[in-house]
Coordinates of C-alpha atoms and ligand atoms in Angstrom, one line a residue:
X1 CA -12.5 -37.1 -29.2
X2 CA -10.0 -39.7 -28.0
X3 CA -9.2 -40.3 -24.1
X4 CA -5.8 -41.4 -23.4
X5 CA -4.8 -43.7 -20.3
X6 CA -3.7 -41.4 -17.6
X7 CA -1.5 -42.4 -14.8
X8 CA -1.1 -39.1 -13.4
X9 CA -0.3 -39.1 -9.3
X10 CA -3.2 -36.2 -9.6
X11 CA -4.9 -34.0 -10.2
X12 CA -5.7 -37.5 -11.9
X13 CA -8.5 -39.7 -13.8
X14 CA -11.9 -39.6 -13.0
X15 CA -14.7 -41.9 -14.2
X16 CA -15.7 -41.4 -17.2
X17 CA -19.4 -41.6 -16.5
X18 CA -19.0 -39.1 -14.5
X19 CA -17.6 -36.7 -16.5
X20 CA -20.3 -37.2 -18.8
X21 CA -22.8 -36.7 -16.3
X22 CA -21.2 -33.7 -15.4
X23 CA -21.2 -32.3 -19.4
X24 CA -25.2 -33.3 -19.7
X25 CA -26.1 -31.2 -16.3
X26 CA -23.4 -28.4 -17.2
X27 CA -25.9 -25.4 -19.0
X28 CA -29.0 -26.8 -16.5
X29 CA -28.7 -29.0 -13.8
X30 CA -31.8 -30.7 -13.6
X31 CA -34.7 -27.8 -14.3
X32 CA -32.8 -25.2 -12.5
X33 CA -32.0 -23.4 -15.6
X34 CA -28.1 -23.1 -14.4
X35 CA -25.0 -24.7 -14.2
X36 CA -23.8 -25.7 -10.4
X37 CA -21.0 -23.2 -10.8
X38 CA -24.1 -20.5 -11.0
X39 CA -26.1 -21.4 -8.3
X40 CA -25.6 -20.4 -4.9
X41 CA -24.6 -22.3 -2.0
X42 CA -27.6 -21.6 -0.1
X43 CA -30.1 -22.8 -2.5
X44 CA -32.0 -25.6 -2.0
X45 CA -30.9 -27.8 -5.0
X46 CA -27.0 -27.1 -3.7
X47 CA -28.3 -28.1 -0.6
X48 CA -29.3 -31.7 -1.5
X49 CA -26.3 -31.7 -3.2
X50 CA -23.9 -31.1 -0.3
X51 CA -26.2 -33.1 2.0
X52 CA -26.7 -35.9 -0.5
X53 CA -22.4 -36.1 -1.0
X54 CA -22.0 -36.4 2.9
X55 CA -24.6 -38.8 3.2
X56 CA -23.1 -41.5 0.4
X57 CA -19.6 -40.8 1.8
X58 CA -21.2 -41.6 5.6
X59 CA -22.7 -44.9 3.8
X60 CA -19.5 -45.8 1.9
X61 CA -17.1 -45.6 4.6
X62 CA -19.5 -46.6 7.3
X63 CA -18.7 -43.1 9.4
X64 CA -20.2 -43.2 12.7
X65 CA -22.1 -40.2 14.4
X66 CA -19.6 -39.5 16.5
X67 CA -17.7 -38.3 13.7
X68 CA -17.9 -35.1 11.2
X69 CA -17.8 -34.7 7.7
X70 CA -16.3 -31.4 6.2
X71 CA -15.5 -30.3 2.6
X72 CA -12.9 -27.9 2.8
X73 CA -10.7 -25.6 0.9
X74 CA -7.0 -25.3 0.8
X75 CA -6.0 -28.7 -0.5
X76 CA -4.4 -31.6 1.9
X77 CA -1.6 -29.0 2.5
X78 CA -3.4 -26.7 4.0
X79 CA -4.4 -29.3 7.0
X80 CA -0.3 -29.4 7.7
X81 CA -1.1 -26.6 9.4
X82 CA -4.6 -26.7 10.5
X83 CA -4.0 -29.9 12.3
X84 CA -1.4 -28.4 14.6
X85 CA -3.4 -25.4 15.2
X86 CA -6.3 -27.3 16.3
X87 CA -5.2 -30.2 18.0
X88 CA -1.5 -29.6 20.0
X89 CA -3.3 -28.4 23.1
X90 CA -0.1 -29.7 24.9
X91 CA 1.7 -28.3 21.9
X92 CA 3.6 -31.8 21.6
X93 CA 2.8 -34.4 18.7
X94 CA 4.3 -37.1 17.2
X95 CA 5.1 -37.5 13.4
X96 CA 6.0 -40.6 11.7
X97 CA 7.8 -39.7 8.0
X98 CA 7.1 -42.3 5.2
X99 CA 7.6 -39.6 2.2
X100 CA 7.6 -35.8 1.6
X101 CA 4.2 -35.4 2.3
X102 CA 4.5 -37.0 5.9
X103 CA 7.9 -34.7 5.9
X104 CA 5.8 -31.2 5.0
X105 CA 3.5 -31.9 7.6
X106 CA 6.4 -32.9 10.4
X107 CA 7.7 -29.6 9.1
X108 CA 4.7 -27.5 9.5
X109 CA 3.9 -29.0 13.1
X110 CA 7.5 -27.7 14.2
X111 CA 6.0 -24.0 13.8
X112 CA 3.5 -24.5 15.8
X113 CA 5.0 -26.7 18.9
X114 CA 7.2 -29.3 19.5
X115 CA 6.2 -32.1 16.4
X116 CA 8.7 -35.2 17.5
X117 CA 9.4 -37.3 13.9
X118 CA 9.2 -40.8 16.1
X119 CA 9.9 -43.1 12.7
X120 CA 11.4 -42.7 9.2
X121 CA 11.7 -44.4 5.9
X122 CA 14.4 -41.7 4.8
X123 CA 17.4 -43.9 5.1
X124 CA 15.8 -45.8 2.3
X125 CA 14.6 -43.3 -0.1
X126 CA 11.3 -43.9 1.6
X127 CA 10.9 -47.3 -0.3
X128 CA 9.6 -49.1 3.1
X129 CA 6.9 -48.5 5.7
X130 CA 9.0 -48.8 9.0
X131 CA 8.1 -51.0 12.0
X132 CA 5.7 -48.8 13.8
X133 CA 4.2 -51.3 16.8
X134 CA 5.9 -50.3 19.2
X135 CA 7.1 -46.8 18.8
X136 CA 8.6 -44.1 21.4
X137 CA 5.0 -42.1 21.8
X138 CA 5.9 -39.3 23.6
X139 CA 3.4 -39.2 26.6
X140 CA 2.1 -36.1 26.2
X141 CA 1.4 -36.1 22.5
X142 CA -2.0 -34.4 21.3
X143 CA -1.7 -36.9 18.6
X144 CA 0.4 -39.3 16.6
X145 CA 0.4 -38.2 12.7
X146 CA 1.0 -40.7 9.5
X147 CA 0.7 -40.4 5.4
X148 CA -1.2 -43.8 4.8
X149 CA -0.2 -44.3 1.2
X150 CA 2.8 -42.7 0.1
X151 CA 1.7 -41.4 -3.6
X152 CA 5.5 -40.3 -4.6
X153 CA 7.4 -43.7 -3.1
X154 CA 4.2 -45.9 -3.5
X155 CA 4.2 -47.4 -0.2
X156 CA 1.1 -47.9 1.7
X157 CA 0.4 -49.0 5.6
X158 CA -0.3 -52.6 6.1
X159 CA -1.0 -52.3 9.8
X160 CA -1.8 -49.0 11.2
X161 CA 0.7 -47.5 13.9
X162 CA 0.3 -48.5 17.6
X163 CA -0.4 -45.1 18.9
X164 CA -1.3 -46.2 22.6
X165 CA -3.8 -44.6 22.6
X166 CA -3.3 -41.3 21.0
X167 CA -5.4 -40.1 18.6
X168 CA -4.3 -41.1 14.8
X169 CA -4.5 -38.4 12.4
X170 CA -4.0 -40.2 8.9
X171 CA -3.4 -38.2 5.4
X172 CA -5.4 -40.5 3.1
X173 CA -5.1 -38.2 0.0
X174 CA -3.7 -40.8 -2.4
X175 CA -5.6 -43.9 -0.9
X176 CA -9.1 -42.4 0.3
X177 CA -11.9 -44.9 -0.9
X178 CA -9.8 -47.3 -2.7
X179 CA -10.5 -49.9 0.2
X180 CA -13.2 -50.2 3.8
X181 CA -11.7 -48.5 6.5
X182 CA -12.5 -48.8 10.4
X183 CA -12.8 -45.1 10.7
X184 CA -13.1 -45.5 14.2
X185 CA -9.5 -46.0 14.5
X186 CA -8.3 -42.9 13.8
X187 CA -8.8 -39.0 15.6
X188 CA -8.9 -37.5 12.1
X189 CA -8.8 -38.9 8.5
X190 CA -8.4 -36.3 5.9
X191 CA -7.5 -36.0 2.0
X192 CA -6.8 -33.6 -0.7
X193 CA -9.3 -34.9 -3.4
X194 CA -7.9 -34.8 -6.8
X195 CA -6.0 -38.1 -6.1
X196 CA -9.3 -40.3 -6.1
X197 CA -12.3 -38.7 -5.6
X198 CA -12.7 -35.3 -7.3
X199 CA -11.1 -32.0 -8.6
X200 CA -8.2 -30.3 -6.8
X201 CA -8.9 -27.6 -4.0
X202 CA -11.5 -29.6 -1.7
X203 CA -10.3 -31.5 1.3
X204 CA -12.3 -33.7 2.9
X205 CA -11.7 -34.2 7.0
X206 CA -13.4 -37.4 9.1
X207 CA -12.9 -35.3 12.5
X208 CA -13.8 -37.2 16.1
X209 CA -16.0 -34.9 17.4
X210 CA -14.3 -34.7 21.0
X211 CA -11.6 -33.2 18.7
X212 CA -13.4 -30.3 18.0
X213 CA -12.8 -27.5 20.5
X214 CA -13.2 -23.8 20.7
X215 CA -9.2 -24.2 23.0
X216 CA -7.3 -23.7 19.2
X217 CA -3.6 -22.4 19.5
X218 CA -4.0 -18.4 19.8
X219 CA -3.7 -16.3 16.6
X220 CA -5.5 -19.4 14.3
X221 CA -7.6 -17.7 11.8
X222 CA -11.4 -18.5 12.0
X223 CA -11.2 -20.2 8.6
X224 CA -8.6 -22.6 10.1
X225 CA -10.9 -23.7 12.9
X226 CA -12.3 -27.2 12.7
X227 CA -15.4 -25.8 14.6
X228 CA -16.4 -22.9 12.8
X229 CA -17.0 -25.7 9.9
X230 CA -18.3 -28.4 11.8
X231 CA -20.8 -25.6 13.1
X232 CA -21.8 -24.0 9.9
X233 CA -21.8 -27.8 7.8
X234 CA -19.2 -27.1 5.8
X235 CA -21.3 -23.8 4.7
X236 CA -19.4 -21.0 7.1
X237 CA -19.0 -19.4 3.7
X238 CA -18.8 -20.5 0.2
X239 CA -16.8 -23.6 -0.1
X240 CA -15.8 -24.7 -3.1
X241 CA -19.1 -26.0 -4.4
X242 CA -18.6 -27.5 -8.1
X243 CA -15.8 -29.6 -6.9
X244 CA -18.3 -30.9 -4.1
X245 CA -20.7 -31.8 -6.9
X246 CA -18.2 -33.8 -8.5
X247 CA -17.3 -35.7 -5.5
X248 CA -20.7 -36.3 -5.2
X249 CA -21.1 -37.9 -8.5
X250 CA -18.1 -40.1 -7.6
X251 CA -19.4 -41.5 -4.3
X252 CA -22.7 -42.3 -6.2
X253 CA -20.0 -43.7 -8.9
X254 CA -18.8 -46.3 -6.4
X255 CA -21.7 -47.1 -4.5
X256 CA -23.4 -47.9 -7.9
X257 CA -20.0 -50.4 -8.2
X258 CA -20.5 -52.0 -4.7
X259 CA -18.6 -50.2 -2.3
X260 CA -15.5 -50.2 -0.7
X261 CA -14.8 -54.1 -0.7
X262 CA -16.0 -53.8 -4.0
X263 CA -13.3 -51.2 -4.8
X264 CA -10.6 -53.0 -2.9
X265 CA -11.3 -56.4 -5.1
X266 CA -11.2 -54.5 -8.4
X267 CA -7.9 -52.2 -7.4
X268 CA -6.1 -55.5 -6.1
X269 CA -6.7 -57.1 -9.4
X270 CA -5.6 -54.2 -11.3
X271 CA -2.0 -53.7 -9.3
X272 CA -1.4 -57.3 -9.4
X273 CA -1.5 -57.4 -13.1
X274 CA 1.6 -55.0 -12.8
X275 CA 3.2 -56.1 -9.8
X276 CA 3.5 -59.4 -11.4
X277 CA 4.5 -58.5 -14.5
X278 CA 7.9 -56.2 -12.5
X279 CA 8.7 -59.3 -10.4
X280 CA 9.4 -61.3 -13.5
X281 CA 10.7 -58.7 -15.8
X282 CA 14.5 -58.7 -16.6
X283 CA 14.2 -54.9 -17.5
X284 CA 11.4 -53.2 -15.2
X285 CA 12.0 -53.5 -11.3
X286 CA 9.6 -52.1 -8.7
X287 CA 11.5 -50.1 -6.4
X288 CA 8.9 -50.4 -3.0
X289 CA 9.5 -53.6 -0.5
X290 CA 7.3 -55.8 -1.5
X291 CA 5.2 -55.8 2.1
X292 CA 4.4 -52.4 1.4
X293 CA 3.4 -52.0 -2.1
X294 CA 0.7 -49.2 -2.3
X295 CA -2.2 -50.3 -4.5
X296 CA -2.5 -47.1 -6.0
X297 CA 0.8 -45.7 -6.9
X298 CA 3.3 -48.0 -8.8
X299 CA 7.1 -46.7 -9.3
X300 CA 9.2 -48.8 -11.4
X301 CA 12.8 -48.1 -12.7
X302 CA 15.1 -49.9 -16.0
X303 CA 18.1 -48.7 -13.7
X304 CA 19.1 -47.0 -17.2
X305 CA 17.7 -43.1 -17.3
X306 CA 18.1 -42.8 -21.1
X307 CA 16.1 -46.1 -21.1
X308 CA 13.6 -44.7 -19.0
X309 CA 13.4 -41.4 -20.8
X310 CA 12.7 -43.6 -23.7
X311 CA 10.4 -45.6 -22.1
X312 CA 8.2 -42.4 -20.8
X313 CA 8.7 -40.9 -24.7
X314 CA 7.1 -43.9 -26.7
X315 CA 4.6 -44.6 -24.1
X316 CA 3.2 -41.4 -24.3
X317 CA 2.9 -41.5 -27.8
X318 CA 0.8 -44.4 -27.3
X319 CA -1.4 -42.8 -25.1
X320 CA -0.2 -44.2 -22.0
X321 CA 0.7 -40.5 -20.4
X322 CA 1.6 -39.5 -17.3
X323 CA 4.1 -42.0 -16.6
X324 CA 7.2 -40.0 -15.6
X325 CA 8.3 -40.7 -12.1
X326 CA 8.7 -37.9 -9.5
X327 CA 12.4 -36.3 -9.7
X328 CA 13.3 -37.9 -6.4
X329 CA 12.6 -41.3 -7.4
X330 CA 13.6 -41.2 -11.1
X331 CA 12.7 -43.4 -13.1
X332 CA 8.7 -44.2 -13.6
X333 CA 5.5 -44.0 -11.5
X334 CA 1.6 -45.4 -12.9
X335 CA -0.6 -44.2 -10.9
X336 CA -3.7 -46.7 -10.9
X337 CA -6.5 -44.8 -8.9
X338 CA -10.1 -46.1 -8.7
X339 CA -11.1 -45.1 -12.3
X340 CA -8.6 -46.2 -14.5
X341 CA -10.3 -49.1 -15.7
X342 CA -8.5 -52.6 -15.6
X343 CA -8.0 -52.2 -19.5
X344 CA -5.9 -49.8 -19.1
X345 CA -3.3 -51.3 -16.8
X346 CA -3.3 -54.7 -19.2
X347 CA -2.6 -52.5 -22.2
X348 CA 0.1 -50.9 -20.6
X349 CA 1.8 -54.2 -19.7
X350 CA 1.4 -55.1 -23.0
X351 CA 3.0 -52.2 -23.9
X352 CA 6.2 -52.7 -21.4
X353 CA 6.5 -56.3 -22.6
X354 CA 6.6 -55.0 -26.2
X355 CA 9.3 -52.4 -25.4
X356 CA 11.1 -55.0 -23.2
X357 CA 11.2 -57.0 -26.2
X358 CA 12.5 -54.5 -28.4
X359 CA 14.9 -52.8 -26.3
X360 CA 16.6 -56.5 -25.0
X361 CA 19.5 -57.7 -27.1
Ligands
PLP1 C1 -1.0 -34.7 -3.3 C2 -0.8 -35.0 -1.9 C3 -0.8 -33.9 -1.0 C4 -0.9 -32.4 -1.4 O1 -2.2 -32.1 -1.8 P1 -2.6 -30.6 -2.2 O2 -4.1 -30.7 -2.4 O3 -1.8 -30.3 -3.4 O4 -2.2 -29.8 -1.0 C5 -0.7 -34.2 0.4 N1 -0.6 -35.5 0.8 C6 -0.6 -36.5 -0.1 C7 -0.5 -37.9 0.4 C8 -0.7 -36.3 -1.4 O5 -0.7 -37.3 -2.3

């Protein structure tokens, strides 16, 4: 068996601990003579399992009461719609675009009611995080909506958005436990998993209580209402239950590594090593403002496509895979999520210094 160093934007690494974890329990997790794919989600043992993940996640990101946990289905794209649905009561909201996933959502607001993009980054190919302290909030806005860390552009939010007072609803997909958060800043924190935390398909929403109402726009299915879940604890019918084990595993993972700051220390280390290594390179430039550098997503372009072709071609063969940037970007993207170990991001600066070296006359 030989693991390579994958910089996928996701689905993406996972610890490897936990994985292995995962293999030991597969054919009988712990004396129950099944796999957690067999069980059912009413049994006791899932039971501690789903009650055990929301209580480490409450811990790790110090959640307050007043706030619900749900593991959902549907991904983070599914929420471009549930959002709207459950929180334009004045059918007005406010979108700020930093990327194509802020973009999807502005676009699936407009559906439902008036969604108002209030700040872009598009002029700029999204490479900057725009001014957002003093921004035109509409009065009547339900809610002002951001992407936090921009996984395709690799920008992140510094300073979250003046809202004045709206609520903030924040995609965290790409960024969710890679630093603390004051949770009690924002109406709704959500994120697709299989960026940071666990396999593709579960969602995870931080919902303000208050913002859970039976008054949804008419016609929302019941499986889109925030309440039906927050009711039934996530359990309103099966949800997808291995992928919640995993998730589980993982927030034991980094609680067992200290935590959030502890996170934030180790994943600031790790992107400096690159970031460093682009600001003096002759041949690999970062292509984000340097304010707004995402910790977790790194693009990085030779300005020369064949040269980046080749770049992607011989890397890979090294087993440095995943590297190829998205098509709107060009160029390259390393995506450098909680579990890619620090080893991994010096070897692949080793790597780019090597090819630098090679491919400089
Ligand atoms: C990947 C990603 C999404 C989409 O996630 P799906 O689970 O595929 O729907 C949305 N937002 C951000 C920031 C992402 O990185």
């Amino acid at each position: 068996m030989s693991r390579v160093y994958n910089f996928s934007a996701g689905p993406a690494v996972l610890p490897e601990e936990v994985l292995r974890e995962a293999a030991d329990e597969m054919l009988d997790y712990r004396g129950t003579g099944m796999s957690v794919m067999e069980m059912s989600h009413r049994s006791k043992a899932y039971e501690t399992i789903i009650k055990e993940a929301e209580a480490d996640l409450r811990e790790l990101m110090n959640i307050p009461d007043n706030y619900k946990v749900l593991f959902l289905q549907g991904g983070a794209s599914q929420q471009f719609a549930m959002i709207p649905m459950n929180l334009m009561k004045n059918k007005v909201a406010d979108y700020i675009v930093t990327g194509q996933w802020a973009k999807k959502a502005y676009q699936e607001a407009c559906i439902y009611g008036k969604a108002n993009k209030i700040a872009s980054s598009e002029d700029k190919t999204f490479s900057y995080i725009p001014d957002c302290s003093d921004l035109p909030v509409s009065e009547d806005a339900d809610y002002v909506y951001i992407c936090e860390n921009n996984t395709i552009y690799g920008t992140k939010y510094k300073t979250l958005p003046n809202t004045k007072g709206k609520p903030l609803v924040s995609d965290v997909s790409s960024c969710f436990l890679s630093e603390p958060v004051d949770v009690t800043k924002y109406g709704v924190i959500y994120g697709g998993v299989q960026k940071n935390i666990g396999p593709a398909g579960v969602v995870i929403v931080i919902i303000r209580e208050d913002l859970i109402t039976e008054d949804v726009l008419p016609g929302t299915p019941t499986m889109l209402k925030y309440k039906i879940h927050a009711d039934n604890d996530s359990l309103y019918n099966t949800p997808p239950a291995y992928g919640i084990y995993i998730c589980g595993k993982v927030f034991k993972w980094i609680k067992a590594k200290g935590g959030l700051a502890a996170m934030k220390e180790y994943n600031e280390k790790k992107a400096k090593i690159l970031y460093d290594y682009l600001d003096e390179s002759r041949m690999f430039k970062g292509t984000v403002r340097k304010e707004d550098r995402s910790l977790m997503n790194v693009p990085f372009v030779t300005g020369d496509e064949e040269l980046d072709a080749k770049f992607v071609k011989e890397a890979t063969a090294a087993g440095f895979v995943n590297l190829k940037g998205h098509r709107t970007v060009g160029g390259m993207r390393a995506s450098i999520y909680n579990a890619m170990p620090i080893e991994g991001v010096e070897k692949l600066v080793e790597f780019m210094k090597e090819f630098e070296k090679q491919n400089t006359k």
